[in-house]
mmCIF file of C-alpha atoms and ligand atoms in Angstrom:
data_model
loop_
_atom_site.group_PDB
_atom_site.id
_atom_site.type_symbol
_atom_site.label_atom_id
_atom_site.label_comp_id
_atom_site.label_asym_id
_atom_site.label_seq_id
_atom_site.Cartn_x
_atom_site.Cartn_y
_atom_site.Cartn_z
ATOM 1 C CA MET A 1 52.638 20.215 -40.431
ATOM 2 C CA ASN A 2 49.559 22.943 -39.998
ATOM 3 C CA PHE A 3 46.514 22.679 -37.954
ATOM 4 C CA VAL A 4 43.404 24.566 -39.192
ATOM 5 C CA ILE A 5 42.657 24.502 -35.514
ATOM 6 C CA PRO A 6 44.898 24.840 -32.532
ATOM 7 C CA GLN A 7 45.736 21.795 -31.539
ATOM 8 C CA THR A 8 45.155 20.524 -28.021
ATOM 9 C CA ALA A 9 47.743 19.955 -25.685
ATOM 10 C CA PRO A 10 49.004 16.732 -24.649
ATOM 11 C CA VAL A 11 47.368 15.033 -21.486
ATOM 12 C CA VAL A 12 50.189 14.284 -19.105
ATOM 13 C CA LEU A 13 50.882 13.093 -16.180
ATOM 14 C CA PRO A 14 53.712 14.045 -13.232
ATOM 15 C CA VAL A 15 56.363 11.070 -12.496
ATOM 16 C CA VAL A 16 57.835 10.581 -8.983
ATOM 17 C CA GLY A 17 61.673 11.552 -8.939
ATOM 18 C CA ASN A 18 61.355 12.825 -12.667
ATOM 19 C CA ASP A 19 61.644 16.228 -14.264
ATOM 20 C CA ALA A 20 60.148 14.690 -17.331
ATOM 21 C CA VAL A 21 56.399 13.751 -17.642
ATOM 22 C CA PHE A 22 54.073 10.484 -19.008
ATOM 23 C CA PRO A 23 52.034 11.131 -21.941
ATOM 24 C CA VAL A 24 48.696 9.998 -21.957
ATOM 25 C CA ARG A 25 47.258 8.046 -24.801
ATOM 26 C CA ARG A 26 44.150 6.178 -24.378
ATOM 27 C CA VAL A 27 42.421 5.524 -20.601
ATOM 28 C CA TYR A 28 40.992 1.865 -20.118
ATOM 29 C CA CYS A 29 39.049 0.869 -16.894
ATOM 30 C CA VAL A 30 37.912 -2.355 -15.773
ATOM 31 C CA GLY A 31 34.414 -2.836 -14.217
ATOM 32 C CA GLN A 32 34.475 -5.010 -10.930
ATOM 33 C CA ASN A 33 37.103 -6.265 -10.628
ATOM 34 C CA TYR A 34 36.905 -6.758 -6.628
ATOM 35 C CA ALA A 35 34.245 -9.230 -5.476
ATOM 36 C CA SER A 36 33.494 -7.116 -2.478
ATOM 37 C CA HIS A 37 32.019 -4.586 -5.170
ATOM 38 C CA ALA A 38 30.725 -6.532 -7.396
ATOM 39 C CA ILE A 39 28.555 -8.117 -4.935
ATOM 40 C CA GLU A 40 27.086 -4.727 -3.581
ATOM 41 C CA MET A 41 26.567 -3.885 -7.489
ATOM 42 C CA GLY A 42 24.778 -6.824 -7.691
ATOM 43 C CA HIS A 43 26.996 -9.458 -9.170
ATOM 44 C CA ASP A 44 28.139 -12.962 -7.839
ATOM 45 C CA GLY A 45 31.994 -11.529 -8.009
ATOM 46 C CA ARG A 46 32.975 -14.228 -10.446
ATOM 47 C CA GLN A 47 32.455 -12.311 -14.125
ATOM 48 C CA PRO A 48 34.971 -12.654 -16.782
ATOM 49 C CA PRO A 49 36.829 -8.847 -17.035
ATOM 50 C CA PHE A 50 34.605 -6.256 -19.045
ATOM 51 C CA PHE A 51 36.008 -2.841 -20.037
ATOM 52 C CA PHE A 52 34.985 0.469 -20.702
ATOM 53 C CA ALA A 53 37.069 4.108 -21.431
ATOM 54 C CA LYS A 54 37.364 7.347 -20.508
ATOM 55 C CA PRO A 55 38.785 10.208 -22.951
ATOM 56 C CA ALA A 56 42.577 11.137 -21.845
ATOM 57 C CA ASP A 57 41.299 14.493 -21.064
ATOM 58 C CA ALA A 58 38.973 13.296 -18.659
ATOM 59 C CA LEU A 59 41.800 13.139 -16.104
ATOM 60 C CA ALA A 60 42.732 15.594 -13.345
ATOM 61 C CA PRO A 61 45.959 14.920 -13.144
ATOM 62 C CA GLY A 62 47.167 15.860 -9.144
ATOM 63 C CA GLY A 63 43.411 15.763 -8.203
ATOM 64 C CA GLY A 64 42.915 19.022 -6.351
ATOM 65 C CA ARG A 65 39.604 21.184 -7.089
ATOM 66 C CA ILE A 66 36.997 19.328 -8.703
ATOM 67 C CA ALA A 67 34.140 20.527 -10.295
ATOM 68 C CA TYR A 68 30.296 18.783 -9.165
ATOM 69 C CA PRO A 69 29.448 17.366 -12.674
ATOM 70 C CA PRO A 70 25.910 18.283 -13.962
ATOM 71 C CA HIS A 71 23.243 15.826 -14.577
ATOM 72 C CA THR A 72 23.566 13.787 -11.559
ATOM 73 C CA ALA A 73 22.157 13.535 -8.129
ATOM 74 C CA ASN A 74 24.425 10.589 -7.071
ATOM 75 C CA LEU A 75 28.091 11.279 -7.720
ATOM 76 C CA GLN A 76 30.109 8.199 -6.327
ATOM 77 C CA HIS A 77 33.803 7.740 -6.074
ATOM 78 C CA GLU A 78 35.631 4.482 -6.848
ATOM 79 C CA VAL A 79 39.376 4.426 -5.353
ATOM 80 C CA GLU A 80 41.822 2.396 -7.687
ATOM 81 C CA LEU A 81 45.254 1.198 -8.722
ATOM 82 C CA VAL A 82 45.823 2.582 -12.217
ATOM 83 C CA VAL A 83 48.461 0.881 -14.308
ATOM 84 C CA ALA A 84 50.845 3.279 -16.698
ATOM 85 C CA LEU A 85 51.934 1.373 -19.911
ATOM 86 C CA LEU A 86 55.090 1.882 -21.501
ATOM 87 C CA ASP A 87 54.698 -0.664 -24.259
ATOM 88 C CA GLY A 88 52.111 -2.119 -25.627
ATOM 89 C CA GLY A 89 51.142 -4.913 -28.131
ATOM 90 C CA ALA A 90 47.883 -7.483 -29.195
ATOM 91 C CA ASP A 91 47.407 -10.315 -27.896
ATOM 92 C CA ILE A 92 50.128 -10.173 -25.002
ATOM 93 C CA PRO A 93 50.949 -13.376 -23.202
ATOM 94 C CA VAL A 94 50.171 -12.955 -18.842
ATOM 95 C CA GLU A 95 53.715 -13.732 -18.404
ATOM 96 C CA GLN A 96 54.962 -11.240 -20.676
ATOM 97 C CA ALA A 97 52.350 -8.296 -19.431
ATOM 98 C CA LEU A 98 54.155 -7.153 -16.473
ATOM 99 C CA ALA A 99 57.454 -5.915 -18.944
ATOM 100 C CA CYS A 100 54.871 -3.484 -20.630
ATOM 101 C CA VAL A 101 54.115 -1.451 -17.252
ATOM 102 C CA PHE A 102 55.897 1.933 -16.596
ATOM 103 C CA GLY A 103 54.368 2.256 -13.051
ATOM 104 C CA TYR A 104 51.569 2.744 -10.709
ATOM 105 C CA ALA A 105 49.208 5.739 -9.467
ATOM 106 C CA VAL A 106 46.080 6.268 -7.546
ATOM 107 C CA GLY A 107 42.968 7.195 -9.121
ATOM 108 C CA ILE A 108 39.207 7.684 -8.708
ATOM 109 C CA ASP A 109 37.089 6.741 -11.042
ATOM 110 C CA LEU A 110 34.395 9.477 -10.759
ATOM 111 C CA THR A 111 30.878 8.093 -11.505
ATOM 112 C CA ARG A 112 27.585 9.442 -12.137
ATOM 113 C CA ARG A 113 25.885 6.618 -10.483
ATOM 114 C CA ASP A 114 22.109 7.804 -11.463
ATOM 115 C CA LEU A 115 23.458 7.758 -15.241
ATOM 116 C CA GLN A 116 24.987 4.351 -15.123
ATOM 117 C CA ALA A 117 22.057 2.909 -13.411
ATOM 118 C CA GLN A 118 19.631 4.247 -16.525
ATOM 119 C CA ALA A 119 21.925 3.321 -19.074
ATOM 120 C CA LYS A 120 22.106 -0.305 -17.710
ATOM 121 C CA GLU A 121 18.637 -0.282 -17.379
ATOM 122 C CA LYS A 122 18.091 0.721 -20.896
ATOM 123 C CA GLY A 123 20.793 -1.025 -22.454
ATOM 124 C CA ARG A 124 22.684 2.017 -23.056
ATOM 125 C CA PRO A 125 26.442 3.588 -23.393
ATOM 126 C CA TRP A 126 28.230 4.168 -19.668
ATOM 127 C CA GLU A 127 30.193 7.249 -21.805
ATOM 128 C CA MET A 128 28.004 10.038 -19.970
ATOM 129 C CA ALA A 129 28.112 8.233 -16.666
ATOM 130 C CA LYS A 130 31.934 7.475 -16.477
ATOM 131 C CA GLY A 131 33.844 10.057 -19.080
ATOM 132 C CA PHE A 132 32.304 13.288 -18.033
ATOM 133 C CA ASP A 133 34.954 16.290 -17.454
ATOM 134 C CA GLN A 134 37.146 15.603 -14.512
ATOM 135 C CA SER A 135 35.901 11.859 -13.952
ATOM 136 C CA GLY A 136 39.489 10.400 -13.436
ATOM 137 C CA PRO A 137 41.469 12.274 -10.666
ATOM 138 C CA ILE A 138 44.979 10.592 -10.541
ATOM 139 C CA SER A 139 48.192 10.799 -8.722
ATOM 140 C CA ALA A 140 51.566 11.507 -10.152
ATOM 141 C CA LEU A 141 52.920 8.059 -11.729
ATOM 142 C CA LEU A 142 55.443 5.993 -9.518
ATOM 143 C CA PRO A 143 57.908 3.759 -12.067
ATOM 144 C CA VAL A 144 58.117 0.267 -11.595
ATOM 145 C CA ALA A 145 62.010 0.869 -10.184
ATOM 146 C CA GLN A 146 60.488 2.301 -7.063
ATOM 147 C CA ALA A 147 56.601 0.668 -6.844
ATOM 148 C CA LYS A 148 57.868 -2.732 -8.367
ATOM 149 C CA HIS A 149 54.661 -4.401 -9.194
ATOM 150 C CA PRO A 150 52.537 -4.347 -6.177
ATOM 151 C CA ALA A 151 50.459 -7.637 -5.716
ATOM 152 C CA ASN A 152 49.280 -6.490 -2.008
ATOM 153 C CA GLY A 153 48.832 -3.461 -0.026
ATOM 154 C CA ARG A 154 46.063 -1.428 1.455
ATOM 155 C CA ILE A 155 43.577 0.560 -0.918
ATOM 156 C CA TRP A 156 41.745 2.870 0.812
ATOM 157 C CA LEU A 157 39.153 6.577 0.604
ATOM 158 C CA LYS A 158 37.973 8.728 2.803
ATOM 159 C CA VAL A 159 35.210 11.355 2.878
ATOM 160 C CA ASN A 160 35.723 14.152 5.439
ATOM 161 C CA GLY A 161 37.972 12.042 7.006
ATOM 162 C CA THR A 162 35.243 8.810 7.514
ATOM 163 C CA THR A 163 36.910 6.006 6.060
ATOM 164 C CA ARG A 164 34.546 4.570 3.093
ATOM 165 C CA GLN A 165 36.489 2.211 1.132
ATOM 166 C CA ASP A 166 39.205 -0.149 2.781
ATOM 167 C CA GLY A 167 40.332 -2.812 0.916
ATOM 168 C CA ASP A 168 44.006 -4.676 -0.499
ATOM 169 C CA ILE A 169 44.695 -4.598 -3.782
ATOM 170 C CA ALA A 170 45.541 -8.275 -3.641
ATOM 171 C CA GLN A 171 41.530 -9.035 -3.729
ATOM 172 C CA MET A 172 41.346 -8.242 -7.131
ATOM 173 C CA THR A 173 39.625 -10.740 -9.194
ATOM 174 C CA TRP A 174 41.895 -10.424 -12.203
ATOM 175 C CA ASN A 175 45.415 -9.287 -11.659
ATOM 176 C CA VAL A 176 47.281 -6.463 -13.234
ATOM 177 C CA ALA A 177 48.993 -8.997 -15.917
ATOM 178 C CA GLU A 178 45.592 -10.918 -16.170
ATOM 179 C CA ILE A 179 44.117 -7.474 -16.762
ATOM 180 C CA ILE A 180 46.803 -6.486 -19.492
ATOM 181 C CA ALA A 181 46.570 -9.880 -21.344
ATOM 182 C CA ASN A 182 42.940 -10.185 -21.418
ATOM 183 C CA LEU A 183 42.206 -6.302 -22.276
ATOM 184 C CA SER A 184 45.167 -6.816 -25.304
ATOM 185 C CA THR A 185 42.848 -9.425 -26.970
ATOM 186 C CA TYR A 186 40.159 -6.506 -27.445
ATOM 187 C CA VAL A 187 42.689 -4.063 -28.523
ATOM 188 C CA THR A 188 46.050 -3.166 -29.287
ATOM 189 C CA LEU A 189 47.450 -1.608 -26.489
ATOM 190 C CA ALA A 190 50.562 1.196 -26.788
ATOM 191 C CA ALA A 191 52.800 3.330 -24.797
ATOM 192 C CA GLY A 192 50.961 5.902 -22.801
ATOM 193 C CA ASP A 193 48.574 3.870 -21.639
ATOM 194 C CA LEU A 194 46.334 4.000 -18.650
ATOM 195 C CA ILE A 195 44.456 1.245 -16.969
ATOM 196 C CA PHE A 196 42.025 1.994 -14.131
ATOM 197 C CA THR A 197 41.834 -1.781 -12.372
ATOM 198 C CA GLY A 198 38.624 -1.241 -10.208
ATOM 199 C CA THR A 199 37.701 -0.786 -6.990
ATOM 200 C CA PRO A 200 37.321 -2.668 -3.301
ATOM 201 C CA ALA A 201 33.771 -2.353 -1.504
ATOM 202 C CA GLY A 202 32.488 0.903 0.291
ATOM 203 C CA VAL A 203 31.539 3.119 -2.550
ATOM 204 C CA SER A 204 29.344 6.036 -1.808
ATOM 205 C CA THR A 205 27.790 9.119 -2.928
ATOM 206 C CA VAL A 206 29.173 12.613 -2.287
ATOM 207 C CA ALA A 207 28.372 16.208 -2.407
ATOM 208 C CA ARG A 208 29.757 19.834 -3.562
ATOM 209 C CA GLY A 209 31.911 20.727 -0.629
ATOM 210 C CA ASP A 210 33.393 17.118 0.300
ATOM 211 C CA SER A 211 36.947 16.691 0.590
ATOM 212 C CA LEU A 212 38.444 12.850 -0.533
ATOM 213 C CA GLU A 213 41.659 11.203 0.463
ATOM 214 C CA CYS A 214 42.609 8.253 -1.061
ATOM 215 C CA GLY A 215 45.858 6.064 -1.202
ATOM 216 C CA ILE A 216 47.430 2.355 -1.887
ATOM 217 C CA ASP A 217 50.169 1.352 0.197
ATOM 218 C CA GLY A 218 53.383 1.781 -1.702
ATOM 219 C CA VAL A 219 51.849 3.453 -4.371
ATOM 220 C CA GLY A 220 50.830 6.995 -3.426
ATOM 221 C CA GLU A 221 47.998 9.147 -2.420
ATOM 222 C CA LEU A 222 45.609 11.470 -3.675
ATOM 223 C CA LYS A 223 43.579 14.294 -2.726
ATOM 224 C CA ILE A 224 40.309 15.798 -4.168
ATOM 225 C CA GLU A 225 37.707 18.785 -3.193
ATOM 226 C CA LEU A 226 34.245 18.744 -4.995
ATOM 227 C CA ILE A 227 33.277 22.314 -5.459
HETATM 228 MN MN1 MN B 1 35.943 1.667 -11.430
#
């Protein structure tokens, strides 16, 4: 096949213990999936799941140096468990959902909170608040063979050494299997899809020059520096 412009390189994630990489198809995110964060965002913590997306090439594999984005005075971090799929489908039953999982990673759903607040107020889309360049720093994937299917474990994030987020993935309102099953009623999921599964309480505003370090027990760690 000939292309009229150069073809974009695939977005790939490193895989722990494997020289081969994981090609990313789509990146979905769950909103307000921990009661503690839903409450800090003004909700009662018992909403059904809702979803948004980031462009795959908005990921920043391996973290590292992240350019502070334009059009915001309130950039915030959301540390999240990320699920990577090796299989998909539509209307996946909850009891079959975990068989679709290739592995897990630690990600940060970087958010221009001021733009998100304006979007919510005016009923506008969230893309420019959530899907900007380098808005999805993410660690290497840990395959299920090593990660198992983590149902609990500390999820934390520090800014310049100070702990800001400190929760447990057991606190998720909707667990991984339920998220996959529910999302697959809206879209047909496929191998290569990632799902950011929501963040615990403690989101805070960060600035150029800040160093962020985060992790999930049994899954991995990730560091970024805002430049
Ligand atoms: Mn999020």
